[in-house]
mmCIF file with all atom_site columns, C-alpha atoms in Angstrom:
data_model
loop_
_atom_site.group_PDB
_atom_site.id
_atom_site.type_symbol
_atom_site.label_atom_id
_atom_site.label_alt_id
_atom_site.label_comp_id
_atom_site.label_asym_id
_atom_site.label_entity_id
_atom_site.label_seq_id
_atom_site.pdbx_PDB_ins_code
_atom_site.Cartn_x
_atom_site.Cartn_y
_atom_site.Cartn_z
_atom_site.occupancy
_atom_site.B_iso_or_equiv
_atom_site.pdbx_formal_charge
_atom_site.auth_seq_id
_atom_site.auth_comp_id
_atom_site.auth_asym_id
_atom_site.auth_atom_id
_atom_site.pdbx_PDB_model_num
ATOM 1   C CA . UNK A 1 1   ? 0.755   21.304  1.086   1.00 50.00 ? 1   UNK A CA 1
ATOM 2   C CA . UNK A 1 2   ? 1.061   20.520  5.222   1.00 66.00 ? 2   UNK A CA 1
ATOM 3   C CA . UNK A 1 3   ? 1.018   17.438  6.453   1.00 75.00 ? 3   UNK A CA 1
ATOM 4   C CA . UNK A 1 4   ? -2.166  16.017  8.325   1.00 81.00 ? 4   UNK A CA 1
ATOM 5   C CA . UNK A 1 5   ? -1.486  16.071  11.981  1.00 81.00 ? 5   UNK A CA 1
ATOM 6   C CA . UNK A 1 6   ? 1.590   18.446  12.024  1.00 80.00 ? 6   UNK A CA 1
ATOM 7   C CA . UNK A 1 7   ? 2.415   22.124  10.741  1.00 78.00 ? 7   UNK A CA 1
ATOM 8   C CA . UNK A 1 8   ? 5.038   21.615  9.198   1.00 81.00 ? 8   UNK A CA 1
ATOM 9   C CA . UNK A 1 9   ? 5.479   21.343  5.271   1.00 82.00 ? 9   UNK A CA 1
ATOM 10  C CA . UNK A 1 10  ? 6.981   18.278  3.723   1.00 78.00 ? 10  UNK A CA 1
ATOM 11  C CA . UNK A 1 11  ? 10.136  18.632  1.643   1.00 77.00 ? 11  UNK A CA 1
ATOM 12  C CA . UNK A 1 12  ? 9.685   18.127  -1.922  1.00 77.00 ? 12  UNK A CA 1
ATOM 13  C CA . UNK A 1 13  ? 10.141  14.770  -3.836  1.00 79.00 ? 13  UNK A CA 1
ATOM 14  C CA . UNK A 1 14  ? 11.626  14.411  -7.202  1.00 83.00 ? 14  UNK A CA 1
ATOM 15  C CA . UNK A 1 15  ? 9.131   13.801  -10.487 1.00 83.00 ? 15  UNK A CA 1
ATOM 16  C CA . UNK A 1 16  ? 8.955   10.846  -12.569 1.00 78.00 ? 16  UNK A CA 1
ATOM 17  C CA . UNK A 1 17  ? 10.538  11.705  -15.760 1.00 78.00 ? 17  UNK A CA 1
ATOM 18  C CA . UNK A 1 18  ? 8.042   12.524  -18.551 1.00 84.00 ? 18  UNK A CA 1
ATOM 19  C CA . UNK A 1 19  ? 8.072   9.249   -20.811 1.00 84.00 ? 19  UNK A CA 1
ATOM 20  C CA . UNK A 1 20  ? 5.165   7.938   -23.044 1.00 84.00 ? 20  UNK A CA 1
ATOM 21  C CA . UNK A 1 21  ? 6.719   4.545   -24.383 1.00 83.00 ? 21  UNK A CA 1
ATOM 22  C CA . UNK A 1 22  ? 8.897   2.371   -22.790 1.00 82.00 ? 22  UNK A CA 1
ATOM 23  C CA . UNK A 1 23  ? 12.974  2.408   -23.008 1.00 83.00 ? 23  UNK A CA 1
ATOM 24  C CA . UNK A 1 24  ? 14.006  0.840   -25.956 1.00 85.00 ? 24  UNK A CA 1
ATOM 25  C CA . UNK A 1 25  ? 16.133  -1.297  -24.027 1.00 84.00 ? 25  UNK A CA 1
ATOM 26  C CA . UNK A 1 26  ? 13.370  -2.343  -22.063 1.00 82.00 ? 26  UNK A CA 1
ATOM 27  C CA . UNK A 1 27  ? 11.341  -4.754  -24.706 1.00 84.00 ? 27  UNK A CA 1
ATOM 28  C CA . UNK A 1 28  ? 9.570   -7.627  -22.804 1.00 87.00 ? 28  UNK A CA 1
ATOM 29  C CA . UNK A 1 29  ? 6.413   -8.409  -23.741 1.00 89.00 ? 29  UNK A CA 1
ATOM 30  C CA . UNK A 1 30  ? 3.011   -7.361  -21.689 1.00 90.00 ? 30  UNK A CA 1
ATOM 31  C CA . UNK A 1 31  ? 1.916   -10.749 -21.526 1.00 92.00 ? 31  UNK A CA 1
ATOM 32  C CA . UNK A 1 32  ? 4.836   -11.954 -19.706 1.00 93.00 ? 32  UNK A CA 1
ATOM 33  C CA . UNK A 1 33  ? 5.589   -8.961  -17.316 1.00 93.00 ? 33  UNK A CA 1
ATOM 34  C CA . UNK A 1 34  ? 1.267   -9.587  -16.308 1.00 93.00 ? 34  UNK A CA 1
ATOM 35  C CA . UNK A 1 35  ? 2.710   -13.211 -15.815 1.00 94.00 ? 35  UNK A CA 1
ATOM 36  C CA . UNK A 1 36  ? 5.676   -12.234 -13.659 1.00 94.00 ? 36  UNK A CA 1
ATOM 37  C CA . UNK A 1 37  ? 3.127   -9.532  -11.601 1.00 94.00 ? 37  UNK A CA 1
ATOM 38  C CA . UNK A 1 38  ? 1.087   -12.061 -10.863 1.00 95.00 ? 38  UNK A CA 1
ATOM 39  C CA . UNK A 1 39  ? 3.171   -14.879 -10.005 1.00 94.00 ? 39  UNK A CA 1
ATOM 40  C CA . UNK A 1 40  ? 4.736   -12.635 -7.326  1.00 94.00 ? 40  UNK A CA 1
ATOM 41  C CA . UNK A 1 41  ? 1.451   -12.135 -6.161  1.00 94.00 ? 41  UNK A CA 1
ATOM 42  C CA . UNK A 1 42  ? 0.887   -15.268 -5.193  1.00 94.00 ? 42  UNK A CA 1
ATOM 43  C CA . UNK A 1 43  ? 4.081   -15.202 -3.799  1.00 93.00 ? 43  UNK A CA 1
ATOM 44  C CA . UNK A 1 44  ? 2.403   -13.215 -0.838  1.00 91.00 ? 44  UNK A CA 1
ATOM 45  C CA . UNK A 1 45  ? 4.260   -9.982  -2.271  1.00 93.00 ? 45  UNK A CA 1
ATOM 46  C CA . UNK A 1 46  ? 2.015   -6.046  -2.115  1.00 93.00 ? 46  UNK A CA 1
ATOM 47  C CA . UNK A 1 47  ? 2.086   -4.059  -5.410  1.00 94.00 ? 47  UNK A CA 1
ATOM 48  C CA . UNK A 1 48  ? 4.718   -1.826  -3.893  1.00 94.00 ? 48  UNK A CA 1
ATOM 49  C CA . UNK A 1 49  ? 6.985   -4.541  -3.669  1.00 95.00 ? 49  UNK A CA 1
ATOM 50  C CA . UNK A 1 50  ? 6.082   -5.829  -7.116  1.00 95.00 ? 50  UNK A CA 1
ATOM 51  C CA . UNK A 1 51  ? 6.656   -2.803  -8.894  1.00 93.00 ? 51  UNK A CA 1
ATOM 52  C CA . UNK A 1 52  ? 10.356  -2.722  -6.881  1.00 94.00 ? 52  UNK A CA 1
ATOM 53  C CA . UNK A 1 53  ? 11.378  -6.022  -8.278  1.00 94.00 ? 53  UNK A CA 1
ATOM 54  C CA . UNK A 1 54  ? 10.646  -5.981  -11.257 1.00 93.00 ? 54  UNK A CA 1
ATOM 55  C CA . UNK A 1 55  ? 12.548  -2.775  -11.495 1.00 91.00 ? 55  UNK A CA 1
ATOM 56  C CA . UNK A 1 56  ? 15.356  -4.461  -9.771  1.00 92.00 ? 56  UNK A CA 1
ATOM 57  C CA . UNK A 1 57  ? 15.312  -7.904  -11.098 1.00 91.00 ? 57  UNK A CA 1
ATOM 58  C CA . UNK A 1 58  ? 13.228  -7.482  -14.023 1.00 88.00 ? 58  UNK A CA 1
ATOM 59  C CA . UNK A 1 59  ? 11.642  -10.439 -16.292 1.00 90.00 ? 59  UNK A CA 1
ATOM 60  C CA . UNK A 1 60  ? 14.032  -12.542 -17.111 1.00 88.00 ? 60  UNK A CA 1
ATOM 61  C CA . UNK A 1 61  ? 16.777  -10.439 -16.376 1.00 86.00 ? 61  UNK A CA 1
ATOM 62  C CA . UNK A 1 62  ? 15.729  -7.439  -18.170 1.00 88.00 ? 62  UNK A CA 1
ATOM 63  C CA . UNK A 1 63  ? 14.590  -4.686  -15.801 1.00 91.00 ? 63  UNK A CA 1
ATOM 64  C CA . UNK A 1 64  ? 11.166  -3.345  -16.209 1.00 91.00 ? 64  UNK A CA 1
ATOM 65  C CA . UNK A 1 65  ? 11.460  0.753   -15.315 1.00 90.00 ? 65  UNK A CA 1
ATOM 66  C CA . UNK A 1 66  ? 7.473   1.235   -15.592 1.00 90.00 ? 66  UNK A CA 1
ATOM 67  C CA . UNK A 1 67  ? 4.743   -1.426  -15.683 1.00 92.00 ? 67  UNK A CA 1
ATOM 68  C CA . UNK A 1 68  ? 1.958   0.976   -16.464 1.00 91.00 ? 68  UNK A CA 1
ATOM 69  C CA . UNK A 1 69  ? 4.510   2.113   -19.925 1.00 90.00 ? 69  UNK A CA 1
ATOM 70  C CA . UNK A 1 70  ? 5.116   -1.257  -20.717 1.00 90.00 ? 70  UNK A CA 1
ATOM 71  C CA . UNK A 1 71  ? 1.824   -2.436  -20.287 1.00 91.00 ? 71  UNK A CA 1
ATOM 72  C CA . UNK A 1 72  ? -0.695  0.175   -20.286 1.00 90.00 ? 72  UNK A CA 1
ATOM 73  C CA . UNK A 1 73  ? -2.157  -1.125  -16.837 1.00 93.00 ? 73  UNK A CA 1
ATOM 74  C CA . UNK A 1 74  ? -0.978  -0.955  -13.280 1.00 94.00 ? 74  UNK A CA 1
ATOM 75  C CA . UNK A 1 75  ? 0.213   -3.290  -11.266 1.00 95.00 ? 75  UNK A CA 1
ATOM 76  C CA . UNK A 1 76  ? -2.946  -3.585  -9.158  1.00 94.00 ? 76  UNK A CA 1
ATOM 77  C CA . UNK A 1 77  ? -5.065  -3.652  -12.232 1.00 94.00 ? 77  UNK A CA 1
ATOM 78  C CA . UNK A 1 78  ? -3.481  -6.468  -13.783 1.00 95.00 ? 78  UNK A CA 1
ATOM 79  C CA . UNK A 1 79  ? -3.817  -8.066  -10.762 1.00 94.00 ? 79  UNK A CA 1
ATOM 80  C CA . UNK A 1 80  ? -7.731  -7.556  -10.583 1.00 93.00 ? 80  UNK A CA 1
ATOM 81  C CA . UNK A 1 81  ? -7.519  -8.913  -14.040 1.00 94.00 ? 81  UNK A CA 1
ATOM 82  C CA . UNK A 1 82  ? -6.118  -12.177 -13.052 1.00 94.00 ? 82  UNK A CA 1
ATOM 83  C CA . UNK A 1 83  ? -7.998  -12.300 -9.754  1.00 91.00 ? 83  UNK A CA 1
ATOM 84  C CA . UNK A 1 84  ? -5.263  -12.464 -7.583  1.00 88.00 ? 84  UNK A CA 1
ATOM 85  C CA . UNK A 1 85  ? -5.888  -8.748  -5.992  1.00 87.00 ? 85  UNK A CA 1
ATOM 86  C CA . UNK A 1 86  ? -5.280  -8.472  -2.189  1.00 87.00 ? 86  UNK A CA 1
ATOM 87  C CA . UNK A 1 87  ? -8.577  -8.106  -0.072  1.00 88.00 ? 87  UNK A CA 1
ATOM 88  C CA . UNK A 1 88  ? -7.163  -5.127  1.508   1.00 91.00 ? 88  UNK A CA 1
ATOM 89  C CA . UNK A 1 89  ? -5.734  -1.481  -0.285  1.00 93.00 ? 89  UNK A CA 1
ATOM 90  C CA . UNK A 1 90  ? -1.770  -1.789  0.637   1.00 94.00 ? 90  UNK A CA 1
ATOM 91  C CA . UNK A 1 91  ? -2.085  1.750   2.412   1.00 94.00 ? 91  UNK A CA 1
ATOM 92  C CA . UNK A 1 92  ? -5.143  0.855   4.548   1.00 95.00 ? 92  UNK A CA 1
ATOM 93  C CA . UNK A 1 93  ? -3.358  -2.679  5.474   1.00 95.00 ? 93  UNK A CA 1
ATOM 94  C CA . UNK A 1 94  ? 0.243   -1.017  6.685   1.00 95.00 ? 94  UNK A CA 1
ATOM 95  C CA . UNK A 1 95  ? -1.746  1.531   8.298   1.00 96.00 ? 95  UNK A CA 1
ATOM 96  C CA . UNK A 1 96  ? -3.517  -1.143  10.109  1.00 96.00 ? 96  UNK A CA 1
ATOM 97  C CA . UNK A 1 97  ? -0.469  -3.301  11.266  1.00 96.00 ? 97  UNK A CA 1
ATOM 98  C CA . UNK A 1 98  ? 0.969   0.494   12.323  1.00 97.00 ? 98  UNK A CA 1
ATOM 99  C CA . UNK A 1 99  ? -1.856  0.956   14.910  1.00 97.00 ? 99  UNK A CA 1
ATOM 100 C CA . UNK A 1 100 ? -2.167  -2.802  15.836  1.00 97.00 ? 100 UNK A CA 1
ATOM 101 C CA . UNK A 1 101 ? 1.698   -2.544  17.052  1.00 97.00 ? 101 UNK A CA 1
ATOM 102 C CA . UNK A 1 102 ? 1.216   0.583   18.635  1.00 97.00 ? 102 UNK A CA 1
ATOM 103 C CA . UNK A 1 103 ? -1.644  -0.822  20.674  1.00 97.00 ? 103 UNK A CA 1
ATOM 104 C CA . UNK A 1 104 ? 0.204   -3.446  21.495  1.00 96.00 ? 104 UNK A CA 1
ATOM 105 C CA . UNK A 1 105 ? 2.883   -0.857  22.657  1.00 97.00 ? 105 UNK A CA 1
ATOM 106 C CA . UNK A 1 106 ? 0.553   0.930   24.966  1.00 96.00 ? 106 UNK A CA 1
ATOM 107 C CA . UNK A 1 107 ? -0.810  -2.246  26.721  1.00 96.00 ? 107 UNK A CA 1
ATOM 108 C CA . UNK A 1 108 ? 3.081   -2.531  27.820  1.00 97.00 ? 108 UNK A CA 1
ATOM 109 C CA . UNK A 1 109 ? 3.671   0.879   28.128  1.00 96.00 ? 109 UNK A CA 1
ATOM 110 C CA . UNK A 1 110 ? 0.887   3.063   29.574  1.00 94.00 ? 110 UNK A CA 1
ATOM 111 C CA . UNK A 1 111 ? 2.600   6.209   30.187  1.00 96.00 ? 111 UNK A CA 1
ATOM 112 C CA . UNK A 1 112 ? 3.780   6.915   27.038  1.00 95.00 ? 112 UNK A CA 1
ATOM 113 C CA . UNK A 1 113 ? 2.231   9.753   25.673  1.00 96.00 ? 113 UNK A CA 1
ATOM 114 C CA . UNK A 1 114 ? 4.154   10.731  22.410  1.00 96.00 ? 114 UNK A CA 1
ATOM 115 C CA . UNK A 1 115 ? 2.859   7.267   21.094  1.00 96.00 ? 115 UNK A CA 1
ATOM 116 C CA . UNK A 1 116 ? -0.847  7.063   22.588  1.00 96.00 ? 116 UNK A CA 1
ATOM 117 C CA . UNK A 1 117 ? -0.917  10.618  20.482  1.00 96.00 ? 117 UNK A CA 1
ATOM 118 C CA . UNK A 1 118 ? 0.841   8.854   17.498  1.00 96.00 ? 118 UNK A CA 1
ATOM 119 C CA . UNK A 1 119 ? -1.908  6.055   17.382  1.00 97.00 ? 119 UNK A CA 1
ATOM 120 C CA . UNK A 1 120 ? -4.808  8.205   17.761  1.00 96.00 ? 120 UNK A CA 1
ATOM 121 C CA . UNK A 1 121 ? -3.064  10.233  14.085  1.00 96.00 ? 121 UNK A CA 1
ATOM 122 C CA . UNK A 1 122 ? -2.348  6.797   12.953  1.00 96.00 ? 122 UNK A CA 1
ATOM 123 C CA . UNK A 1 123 ? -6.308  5.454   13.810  1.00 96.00 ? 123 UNK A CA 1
ATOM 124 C CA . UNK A 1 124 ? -7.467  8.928   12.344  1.00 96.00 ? 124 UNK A CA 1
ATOM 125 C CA . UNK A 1 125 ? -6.008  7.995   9.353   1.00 95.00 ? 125 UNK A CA 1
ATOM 126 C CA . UNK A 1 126 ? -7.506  4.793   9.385   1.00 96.00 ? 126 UNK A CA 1
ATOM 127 C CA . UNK A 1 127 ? -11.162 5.880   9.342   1.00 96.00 ? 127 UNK A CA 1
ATOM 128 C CA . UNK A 1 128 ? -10.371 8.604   7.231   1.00 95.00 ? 128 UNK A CA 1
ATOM 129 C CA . UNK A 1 129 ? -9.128  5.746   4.182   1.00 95.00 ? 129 UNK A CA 1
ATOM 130 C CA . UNK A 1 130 ? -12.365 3.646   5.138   1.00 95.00 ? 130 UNK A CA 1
ATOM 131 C CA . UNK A 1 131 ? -14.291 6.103   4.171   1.00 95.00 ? 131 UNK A CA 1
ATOM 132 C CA . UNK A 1 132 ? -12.305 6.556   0.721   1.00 94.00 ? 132 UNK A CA 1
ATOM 133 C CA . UNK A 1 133 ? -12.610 3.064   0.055   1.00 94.00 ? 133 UNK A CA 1
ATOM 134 C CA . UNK A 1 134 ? -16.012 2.361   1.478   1.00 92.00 ? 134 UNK A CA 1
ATOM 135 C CA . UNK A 1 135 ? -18.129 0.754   -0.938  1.00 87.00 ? 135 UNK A CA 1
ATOM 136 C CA . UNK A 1 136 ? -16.058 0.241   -3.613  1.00 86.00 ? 136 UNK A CA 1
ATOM 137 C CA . UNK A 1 137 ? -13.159 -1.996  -1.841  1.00 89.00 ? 137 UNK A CA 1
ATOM 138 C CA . UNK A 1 138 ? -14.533 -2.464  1.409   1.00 90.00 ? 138 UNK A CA 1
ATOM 139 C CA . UNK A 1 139 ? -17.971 -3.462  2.283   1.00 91.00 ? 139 UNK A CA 1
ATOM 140 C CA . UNK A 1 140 ? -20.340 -0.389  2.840   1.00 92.00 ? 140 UNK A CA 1
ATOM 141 C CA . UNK A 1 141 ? -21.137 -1.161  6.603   1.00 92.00 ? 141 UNK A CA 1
ATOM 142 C CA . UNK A 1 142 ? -17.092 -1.273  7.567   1.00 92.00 ? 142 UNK A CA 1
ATOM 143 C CA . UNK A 1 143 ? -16.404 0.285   9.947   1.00 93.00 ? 143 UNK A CA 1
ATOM 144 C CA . UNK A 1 144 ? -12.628 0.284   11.834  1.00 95.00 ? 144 UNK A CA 1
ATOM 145 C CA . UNK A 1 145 ? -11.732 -0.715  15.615  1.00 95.00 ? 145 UNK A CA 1
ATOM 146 C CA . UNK A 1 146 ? -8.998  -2.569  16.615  1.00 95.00 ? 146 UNK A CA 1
ATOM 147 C CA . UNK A 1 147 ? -10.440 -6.239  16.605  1.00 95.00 ? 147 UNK A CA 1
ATOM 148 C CA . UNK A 1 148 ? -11.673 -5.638  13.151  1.00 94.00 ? 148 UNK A CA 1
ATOM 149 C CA . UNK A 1 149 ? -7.998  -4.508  12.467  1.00 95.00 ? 149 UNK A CA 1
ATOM 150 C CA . UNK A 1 150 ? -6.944  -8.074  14.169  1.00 95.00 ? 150 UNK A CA 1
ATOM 151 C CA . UNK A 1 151 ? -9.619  -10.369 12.489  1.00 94.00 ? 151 UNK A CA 1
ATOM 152 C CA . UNK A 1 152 ? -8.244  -8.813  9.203   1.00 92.00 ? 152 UNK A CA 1
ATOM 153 C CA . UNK A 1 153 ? -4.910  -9.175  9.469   1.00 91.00 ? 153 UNK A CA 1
ATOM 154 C CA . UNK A 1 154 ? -4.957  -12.385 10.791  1.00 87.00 ? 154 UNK A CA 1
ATOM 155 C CA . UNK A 1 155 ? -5.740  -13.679 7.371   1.00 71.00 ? 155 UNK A CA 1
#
């Protein structure tokens, strides 16, 4: 498949190998790795980041390859459980800070063209994910601008 906003095709990227149960080296139980997900939620840490340490560090020091093998959820599931979701989808908030620092970039640097063009993709991709999640994770009158992006983010 092409990408969005250029011709060109993306190179591959390697599968996840085909598992369904976790390693057997790998036996923590659900309730603490949903304890451990969530307490590095409140830590201020996104699911991506999660998901990253406990691969890396684990629960108590055994590595967890696959939350949604060892617990049958993922990640941002169990944290909807608990309550402890962010307000924002992860993609939609980088996205966001993306085009809020290349804003900033073109108040300071007006004649730069290869990044006014990269924040109108960037922004295009931002209304394109409200609509996705319109409704269901964002309100249904949301709409995107850049002191919406500000307000939000500011949180």
């Amino acid at each position: 498949m092409a990408r969005m906003h250029t011709r060109r095709r993306g190179s591959s990227g390697s599968d996840k190998p085909v598992a369904d149960e976790p390693p057997e080296w790998s036996d923590v139980d659900e309730s603490e790795i949903e304890a451990r997900v969530v307490e590095l939620a409140e830590q201020g840490h996104d699911p991506s980041v999660i998901g990253m340490k406990l691969r890396d560090e684990g629960v108590k020091g055994t590595p967890i390859p696959d939350v949604k093998l060892a617990t049958g959820q993922k990640i941002t599931e169990i944290l909807e459980a608990h309550d402890a979701a962010p307000d924002l989808p992860e993609d939609l908030r980088n996205l966001m800070e993306r085009a809020i620092g290349l804003r900033e970039h073109m108040a300071e640097n007006p004649q730069d063209h290869q990044n006014k063009r990269a924040l109108q993709n960037t922004e295009s991709k931002i209304r394109r994910l409200v609509d996705y999640y319109r409704g269901d994770e964002l309100d249904a009158e949301f709409t995107y601008s850049y002191d919406v992006a500000v307000d939000l983010l500011e949180e």
